[in-house]
mmCIF file of C-alpha atoms in Angstrom:
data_model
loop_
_atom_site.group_PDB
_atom_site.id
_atom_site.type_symbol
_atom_site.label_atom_id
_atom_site.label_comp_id
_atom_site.label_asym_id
_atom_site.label_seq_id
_atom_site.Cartn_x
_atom_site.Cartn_y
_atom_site.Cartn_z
ATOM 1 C CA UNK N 20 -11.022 -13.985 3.156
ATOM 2 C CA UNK N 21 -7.392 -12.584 3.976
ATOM 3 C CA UNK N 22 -6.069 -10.560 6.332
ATOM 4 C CA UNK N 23 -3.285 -9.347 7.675
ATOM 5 C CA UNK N 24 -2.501 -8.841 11.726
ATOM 6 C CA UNK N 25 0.804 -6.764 12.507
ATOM 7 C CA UNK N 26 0.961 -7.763 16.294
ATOM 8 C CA UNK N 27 2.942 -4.174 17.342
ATOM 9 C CA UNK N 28 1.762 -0.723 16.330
ATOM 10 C CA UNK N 29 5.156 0.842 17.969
ATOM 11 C CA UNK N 30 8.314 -0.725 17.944
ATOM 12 C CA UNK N 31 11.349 1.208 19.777
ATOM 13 C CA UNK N 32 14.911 -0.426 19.325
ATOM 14 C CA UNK N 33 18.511 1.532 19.864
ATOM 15 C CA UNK N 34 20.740 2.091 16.846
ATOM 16 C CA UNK N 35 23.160 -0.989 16.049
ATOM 17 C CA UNK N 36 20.325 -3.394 17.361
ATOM 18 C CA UNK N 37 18.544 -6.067 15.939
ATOM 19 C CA UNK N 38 14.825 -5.363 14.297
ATOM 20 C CA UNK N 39 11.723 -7.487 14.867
ATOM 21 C CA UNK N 40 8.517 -6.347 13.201
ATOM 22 C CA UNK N 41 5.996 -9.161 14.038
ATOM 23 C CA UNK N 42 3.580 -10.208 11.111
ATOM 24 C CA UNK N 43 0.627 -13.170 11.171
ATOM 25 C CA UNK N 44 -1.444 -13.597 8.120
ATOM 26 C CA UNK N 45 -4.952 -15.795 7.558
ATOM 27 C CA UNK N 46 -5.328 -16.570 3.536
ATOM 28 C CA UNK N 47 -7.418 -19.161 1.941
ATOM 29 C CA UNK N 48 -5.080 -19.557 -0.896
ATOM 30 C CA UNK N 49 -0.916 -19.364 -1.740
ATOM 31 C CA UNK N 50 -0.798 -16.003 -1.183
ATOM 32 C CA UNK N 51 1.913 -13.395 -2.042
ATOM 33 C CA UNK N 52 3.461 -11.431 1.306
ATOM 34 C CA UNK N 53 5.295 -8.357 0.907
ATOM 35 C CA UNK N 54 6.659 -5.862 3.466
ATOM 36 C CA UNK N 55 6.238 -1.812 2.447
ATOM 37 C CA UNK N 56 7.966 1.018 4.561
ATOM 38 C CA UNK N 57 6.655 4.553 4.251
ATOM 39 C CA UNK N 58 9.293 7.155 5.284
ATOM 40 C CA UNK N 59 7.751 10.340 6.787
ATOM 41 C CA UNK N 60 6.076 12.553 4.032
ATOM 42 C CA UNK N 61 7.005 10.074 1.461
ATOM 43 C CA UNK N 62 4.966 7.343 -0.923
ATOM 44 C CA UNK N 63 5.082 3.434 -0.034
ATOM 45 C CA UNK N 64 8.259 1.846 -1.076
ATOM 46 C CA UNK N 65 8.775 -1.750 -1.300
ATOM 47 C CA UNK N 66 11.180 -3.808 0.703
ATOM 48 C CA UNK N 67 10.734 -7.445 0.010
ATOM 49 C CA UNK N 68 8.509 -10.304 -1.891
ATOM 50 C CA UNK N 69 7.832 -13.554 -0.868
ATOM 51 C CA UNK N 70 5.677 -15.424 -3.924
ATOM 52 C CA UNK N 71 6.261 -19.270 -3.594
ATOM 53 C CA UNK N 72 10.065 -19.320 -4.198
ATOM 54 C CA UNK N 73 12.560 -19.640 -0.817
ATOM 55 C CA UNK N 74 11.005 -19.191 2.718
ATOM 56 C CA UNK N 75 13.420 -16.540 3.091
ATOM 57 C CA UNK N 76 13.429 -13.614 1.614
ATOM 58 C CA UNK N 77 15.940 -10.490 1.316
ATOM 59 C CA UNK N 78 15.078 -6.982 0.706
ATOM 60 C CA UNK N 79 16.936 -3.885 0.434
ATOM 61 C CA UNK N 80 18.221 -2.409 3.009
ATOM 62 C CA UNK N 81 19.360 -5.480 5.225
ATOM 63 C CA UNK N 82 15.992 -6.641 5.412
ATOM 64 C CA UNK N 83 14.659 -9.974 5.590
ATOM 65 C CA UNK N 84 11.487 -12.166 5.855
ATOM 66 C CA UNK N 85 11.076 -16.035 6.905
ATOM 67 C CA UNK N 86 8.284 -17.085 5.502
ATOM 68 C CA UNK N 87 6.541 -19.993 7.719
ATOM 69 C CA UNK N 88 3.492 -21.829 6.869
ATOM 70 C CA UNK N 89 3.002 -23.743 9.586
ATOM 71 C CA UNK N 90 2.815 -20.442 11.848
ATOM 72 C CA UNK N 91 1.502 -18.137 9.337
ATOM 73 C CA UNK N 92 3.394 -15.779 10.029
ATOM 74 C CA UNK N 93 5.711 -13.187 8.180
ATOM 75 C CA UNK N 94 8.366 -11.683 10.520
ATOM 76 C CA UNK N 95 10.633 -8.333 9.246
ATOM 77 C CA UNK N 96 14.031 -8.715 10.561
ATOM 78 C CA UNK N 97 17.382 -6.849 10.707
ATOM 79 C CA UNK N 98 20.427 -7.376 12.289
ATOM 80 C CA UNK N 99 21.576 -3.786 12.935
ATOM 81 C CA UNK N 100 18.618 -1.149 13.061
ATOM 82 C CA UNK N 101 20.648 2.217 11.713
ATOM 83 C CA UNK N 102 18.751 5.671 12.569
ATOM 84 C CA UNK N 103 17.101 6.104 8.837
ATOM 85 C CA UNK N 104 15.121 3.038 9.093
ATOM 86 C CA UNK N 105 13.018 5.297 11.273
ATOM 87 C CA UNK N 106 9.493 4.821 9.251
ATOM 88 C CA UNK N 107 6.178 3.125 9.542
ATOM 89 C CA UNK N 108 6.155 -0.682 7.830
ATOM 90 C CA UNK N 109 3.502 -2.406 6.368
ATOM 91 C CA UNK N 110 2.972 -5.921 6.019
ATOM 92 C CA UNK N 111 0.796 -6.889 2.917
ATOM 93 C CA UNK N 112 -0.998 -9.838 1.496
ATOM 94 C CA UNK N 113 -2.252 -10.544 -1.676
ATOM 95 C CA UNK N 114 -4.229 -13.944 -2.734
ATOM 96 C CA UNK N 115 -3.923 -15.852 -5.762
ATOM 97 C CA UNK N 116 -7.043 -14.884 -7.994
ATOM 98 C CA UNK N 117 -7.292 -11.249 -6.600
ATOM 99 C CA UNK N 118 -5.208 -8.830 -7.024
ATOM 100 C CA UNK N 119 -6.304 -6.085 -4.555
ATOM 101 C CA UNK N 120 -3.507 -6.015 -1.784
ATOM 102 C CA UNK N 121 -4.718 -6.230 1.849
ATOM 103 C CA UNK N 122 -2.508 -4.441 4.415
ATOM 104 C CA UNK N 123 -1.916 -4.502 7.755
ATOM 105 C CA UNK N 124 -2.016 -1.604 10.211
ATOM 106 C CA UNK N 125 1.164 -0.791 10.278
ATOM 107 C CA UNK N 126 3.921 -0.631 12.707
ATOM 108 C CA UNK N 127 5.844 2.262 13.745
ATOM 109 C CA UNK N 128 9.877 1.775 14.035
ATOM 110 C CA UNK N 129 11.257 3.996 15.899
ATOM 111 C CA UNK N 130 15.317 4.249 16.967
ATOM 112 C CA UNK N 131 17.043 5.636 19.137
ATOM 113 C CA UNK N 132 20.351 7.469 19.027
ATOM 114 C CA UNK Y 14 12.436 5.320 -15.631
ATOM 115 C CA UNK Y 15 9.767 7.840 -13.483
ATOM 116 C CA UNK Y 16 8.151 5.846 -11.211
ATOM 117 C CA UNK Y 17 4.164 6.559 -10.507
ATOM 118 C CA UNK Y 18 3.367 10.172 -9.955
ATOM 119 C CA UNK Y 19 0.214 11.824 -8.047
ATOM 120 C CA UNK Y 20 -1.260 15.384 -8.499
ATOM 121 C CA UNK Y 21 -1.697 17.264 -6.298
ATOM 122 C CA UNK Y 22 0.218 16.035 -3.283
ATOM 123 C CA UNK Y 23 -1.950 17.919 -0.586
ATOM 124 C CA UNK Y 24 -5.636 19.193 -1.336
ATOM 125 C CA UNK Y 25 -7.741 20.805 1.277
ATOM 126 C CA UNK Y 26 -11.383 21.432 0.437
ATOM 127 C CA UNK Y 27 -14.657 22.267 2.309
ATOM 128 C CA UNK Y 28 -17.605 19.517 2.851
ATOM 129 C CA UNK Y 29 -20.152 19.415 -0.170
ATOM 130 C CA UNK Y 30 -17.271 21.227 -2.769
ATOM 131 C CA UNK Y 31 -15.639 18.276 -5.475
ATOM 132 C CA UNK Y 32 -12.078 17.116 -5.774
ATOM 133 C CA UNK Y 33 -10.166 15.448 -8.277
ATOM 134 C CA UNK Y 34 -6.849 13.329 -8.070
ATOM 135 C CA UNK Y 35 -4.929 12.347 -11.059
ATOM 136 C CA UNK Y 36 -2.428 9.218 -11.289
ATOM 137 C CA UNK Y 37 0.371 8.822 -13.556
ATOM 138 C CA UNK Y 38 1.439 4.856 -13.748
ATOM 139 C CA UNK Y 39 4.785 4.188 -14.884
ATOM 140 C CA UNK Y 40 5.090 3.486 -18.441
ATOM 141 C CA UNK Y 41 3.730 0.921 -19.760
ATOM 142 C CA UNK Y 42 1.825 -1.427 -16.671
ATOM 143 C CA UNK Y 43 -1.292 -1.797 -17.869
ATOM 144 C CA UNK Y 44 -2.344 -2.231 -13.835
ATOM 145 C CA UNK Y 45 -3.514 0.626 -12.273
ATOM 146 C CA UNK Y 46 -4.915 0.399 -8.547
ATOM 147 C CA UNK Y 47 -6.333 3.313 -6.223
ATOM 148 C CA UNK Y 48 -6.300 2.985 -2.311
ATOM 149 C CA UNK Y 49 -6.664 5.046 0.658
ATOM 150 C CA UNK Y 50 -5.727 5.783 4.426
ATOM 151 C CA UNK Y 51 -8.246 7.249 6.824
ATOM 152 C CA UNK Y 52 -7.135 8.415 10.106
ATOM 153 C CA UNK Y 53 -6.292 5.799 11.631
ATOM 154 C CA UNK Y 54 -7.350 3.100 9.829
ATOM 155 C CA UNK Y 55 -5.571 0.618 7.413
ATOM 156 C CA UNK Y 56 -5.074 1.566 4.021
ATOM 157 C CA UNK Y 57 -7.639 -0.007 1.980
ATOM 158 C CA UNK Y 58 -8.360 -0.940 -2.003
ATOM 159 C CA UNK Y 59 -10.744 1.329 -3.833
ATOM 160 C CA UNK Y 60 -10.584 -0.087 -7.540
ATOM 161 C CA UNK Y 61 -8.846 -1.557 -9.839
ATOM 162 C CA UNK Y 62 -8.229 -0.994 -13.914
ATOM 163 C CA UNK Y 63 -6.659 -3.152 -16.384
ATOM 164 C CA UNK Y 64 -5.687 -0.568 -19.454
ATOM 165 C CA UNK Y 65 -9.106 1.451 -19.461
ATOM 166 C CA UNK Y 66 -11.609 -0.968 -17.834
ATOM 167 C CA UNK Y 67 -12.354 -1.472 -14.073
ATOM 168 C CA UNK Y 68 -11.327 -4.899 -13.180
ATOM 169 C CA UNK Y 69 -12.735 -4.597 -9.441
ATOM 170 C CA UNK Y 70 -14.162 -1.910 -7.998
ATOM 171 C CA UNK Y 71 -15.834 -3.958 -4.806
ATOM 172 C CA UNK Y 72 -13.318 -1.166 -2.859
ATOM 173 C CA UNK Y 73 -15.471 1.938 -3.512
ATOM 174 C CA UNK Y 74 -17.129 3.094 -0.608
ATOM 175 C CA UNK Y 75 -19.922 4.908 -2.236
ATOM 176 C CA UNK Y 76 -21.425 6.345 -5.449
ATOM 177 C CA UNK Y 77 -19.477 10.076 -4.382
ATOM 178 C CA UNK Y 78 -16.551 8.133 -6.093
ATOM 179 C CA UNK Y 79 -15.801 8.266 -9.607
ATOM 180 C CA UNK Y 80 -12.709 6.754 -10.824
ATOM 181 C CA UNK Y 81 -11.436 6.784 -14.643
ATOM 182 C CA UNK Y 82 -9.177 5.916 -16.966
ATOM 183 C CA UNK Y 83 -9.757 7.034 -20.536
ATOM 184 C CA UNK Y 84 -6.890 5.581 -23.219
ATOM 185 C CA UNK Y 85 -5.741 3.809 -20.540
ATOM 186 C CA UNK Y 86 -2.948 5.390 -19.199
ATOM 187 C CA UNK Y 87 -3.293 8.368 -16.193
ATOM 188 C CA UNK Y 88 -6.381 7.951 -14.332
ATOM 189 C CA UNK Y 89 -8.154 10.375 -12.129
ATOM 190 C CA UNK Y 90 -10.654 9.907 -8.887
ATOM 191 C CA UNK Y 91 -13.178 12.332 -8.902
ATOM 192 C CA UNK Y 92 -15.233 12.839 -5.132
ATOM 193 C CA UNK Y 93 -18.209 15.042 -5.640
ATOM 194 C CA UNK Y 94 -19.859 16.105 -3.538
ATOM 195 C CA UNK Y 95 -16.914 15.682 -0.426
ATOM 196 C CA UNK Y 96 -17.872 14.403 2.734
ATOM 197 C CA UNK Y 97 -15.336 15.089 6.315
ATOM 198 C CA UNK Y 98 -14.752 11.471 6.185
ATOM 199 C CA UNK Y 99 -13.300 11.341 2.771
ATOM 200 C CA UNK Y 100 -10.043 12.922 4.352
ATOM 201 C CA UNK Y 101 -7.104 10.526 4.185
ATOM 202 C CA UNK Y 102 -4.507 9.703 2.034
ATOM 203 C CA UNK Y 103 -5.156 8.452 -1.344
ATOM 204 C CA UNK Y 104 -2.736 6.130 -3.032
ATOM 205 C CA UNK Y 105 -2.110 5.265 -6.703
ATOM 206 C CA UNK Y 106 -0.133 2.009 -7.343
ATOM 207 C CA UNK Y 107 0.432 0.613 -10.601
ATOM 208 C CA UNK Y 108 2.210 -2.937 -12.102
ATOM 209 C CA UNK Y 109 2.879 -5.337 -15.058
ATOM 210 C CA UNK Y 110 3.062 -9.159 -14.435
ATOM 211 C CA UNK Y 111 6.095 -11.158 -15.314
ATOM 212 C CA UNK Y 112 6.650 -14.509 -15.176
ATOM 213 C CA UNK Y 113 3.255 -14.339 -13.015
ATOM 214 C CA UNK Y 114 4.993 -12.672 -10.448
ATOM 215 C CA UNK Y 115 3.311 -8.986 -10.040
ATOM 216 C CA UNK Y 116 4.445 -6.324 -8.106
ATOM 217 C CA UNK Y 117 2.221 -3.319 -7.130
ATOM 218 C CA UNK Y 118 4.355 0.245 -7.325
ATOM 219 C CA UNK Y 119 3.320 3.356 -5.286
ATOM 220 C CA UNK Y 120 2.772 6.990 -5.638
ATOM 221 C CA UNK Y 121 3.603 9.430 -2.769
ATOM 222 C CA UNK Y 122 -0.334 9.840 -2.570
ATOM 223 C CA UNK Y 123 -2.405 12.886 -2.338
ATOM 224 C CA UNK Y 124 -3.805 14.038 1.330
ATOM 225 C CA UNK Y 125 -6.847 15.170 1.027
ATOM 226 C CA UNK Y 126 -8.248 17.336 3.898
ATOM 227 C CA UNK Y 127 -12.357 17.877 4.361
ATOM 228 C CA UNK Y 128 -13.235 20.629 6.401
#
């Protein structure tokens, strides 16, 4: 079975500094990894994909992901956190042969002025 | 293009009354999806349709839930009778696979309140 462990539930950085979001994921398969963010108020909007092609994946945004095998893991990263990247992101899993997405709990990003 | 809509965006009802949510996908994925967010909790799959047939439903929590989608294309997700710990956010997602790539698109979801 997958599933999905975001290792921070808040995250606090200043403006102009780099973003970690921490993500570890157990699949049985060649799964698919995405990252969501959800703005205050607003739906789930997708930031990056990661489906088999390079480890490392850009988004929108200035977002990235390093996909590593060997740790399982998923990281979010950004060089330069700017004040409306302020949201709650979601790292997401979904394994070859079903297509129901598992998520993660989420982790808050907050910054500061 | 619209991307997928929700109706409405905020419902509050009282325990035992019945709710409905509609979905709009975006034209043309045959993919439709329904999750949800409890307080507090992760959000989790409810049900999946291909066109106008459920796919996988193994998400539905109980037989209060009945999800549809005639002529495959909006579907609703009926909750009769409503119980306090139906409140959450309820999300509609909806996609078409290229190249075997798929990519699941979100709704602003519907926050349903059960007092």
């Amino acid at each position: 079975a997958q599933s999905v462990t975001q290792l921070d539930s808040h995250v606090s950085v200043s403006e102009g500094t780099p973003v970690l979001l921490r993500c570890n994921y157990s699949s049985s398969y060649s799964p698919s990894l995405f990252w969501y963010v959800q703005h205050p108020n607003k739906g789930l909007q997708l930031l990056l994909k990661y489906t088999s092609a390079a480890t490392l994946v850009k988004g929108i945004n200035g977002f990235e992901a390093e996909f590593k095998k060997s740790e399982t893991s998923f990281h979010l990263t950004k060089p330069s956190a700017h004040m409306s990247d302020a949201a709650e992101y979601f790292c997401v899993v979904m394994d070859t042969g079903r297509r129901a997405l598992t998520f993660g709990s989420g982790t808050r990003l907050q910054v500061q002025p | 293009e619209a991307g997928v809509t929700q109706f409405p965006s905020h419902s509050v009802i009282e325990k035992g009354q019945t709710v409905t949510l509609r979905c709009d996908p975006i034209s043309g994925h045959d993919n439709l999806y329904w999750y949800r967010r409890v307080m507090g909790k992760e959000i989790k799959f409810l049900l999946h349709f291909v066109k106008e047939s459920k796919q996988d439903e193994s998400g539905m929590p109980n037989n209060r839930f009945l999800a549809e989608r005639t002529g495959g294309t909006y579907s609703t997700l009926k909750v009769q009778p409503a119980e306090l710990e139906d409140s959450g956010v309820y999300f509609c997602a909806s996609s078409q696979v290229l190249a075997g790539v798929e990519t699941q698109y979100f709704g602003p979801g519907t926050r349903l309140l059960v007092l």
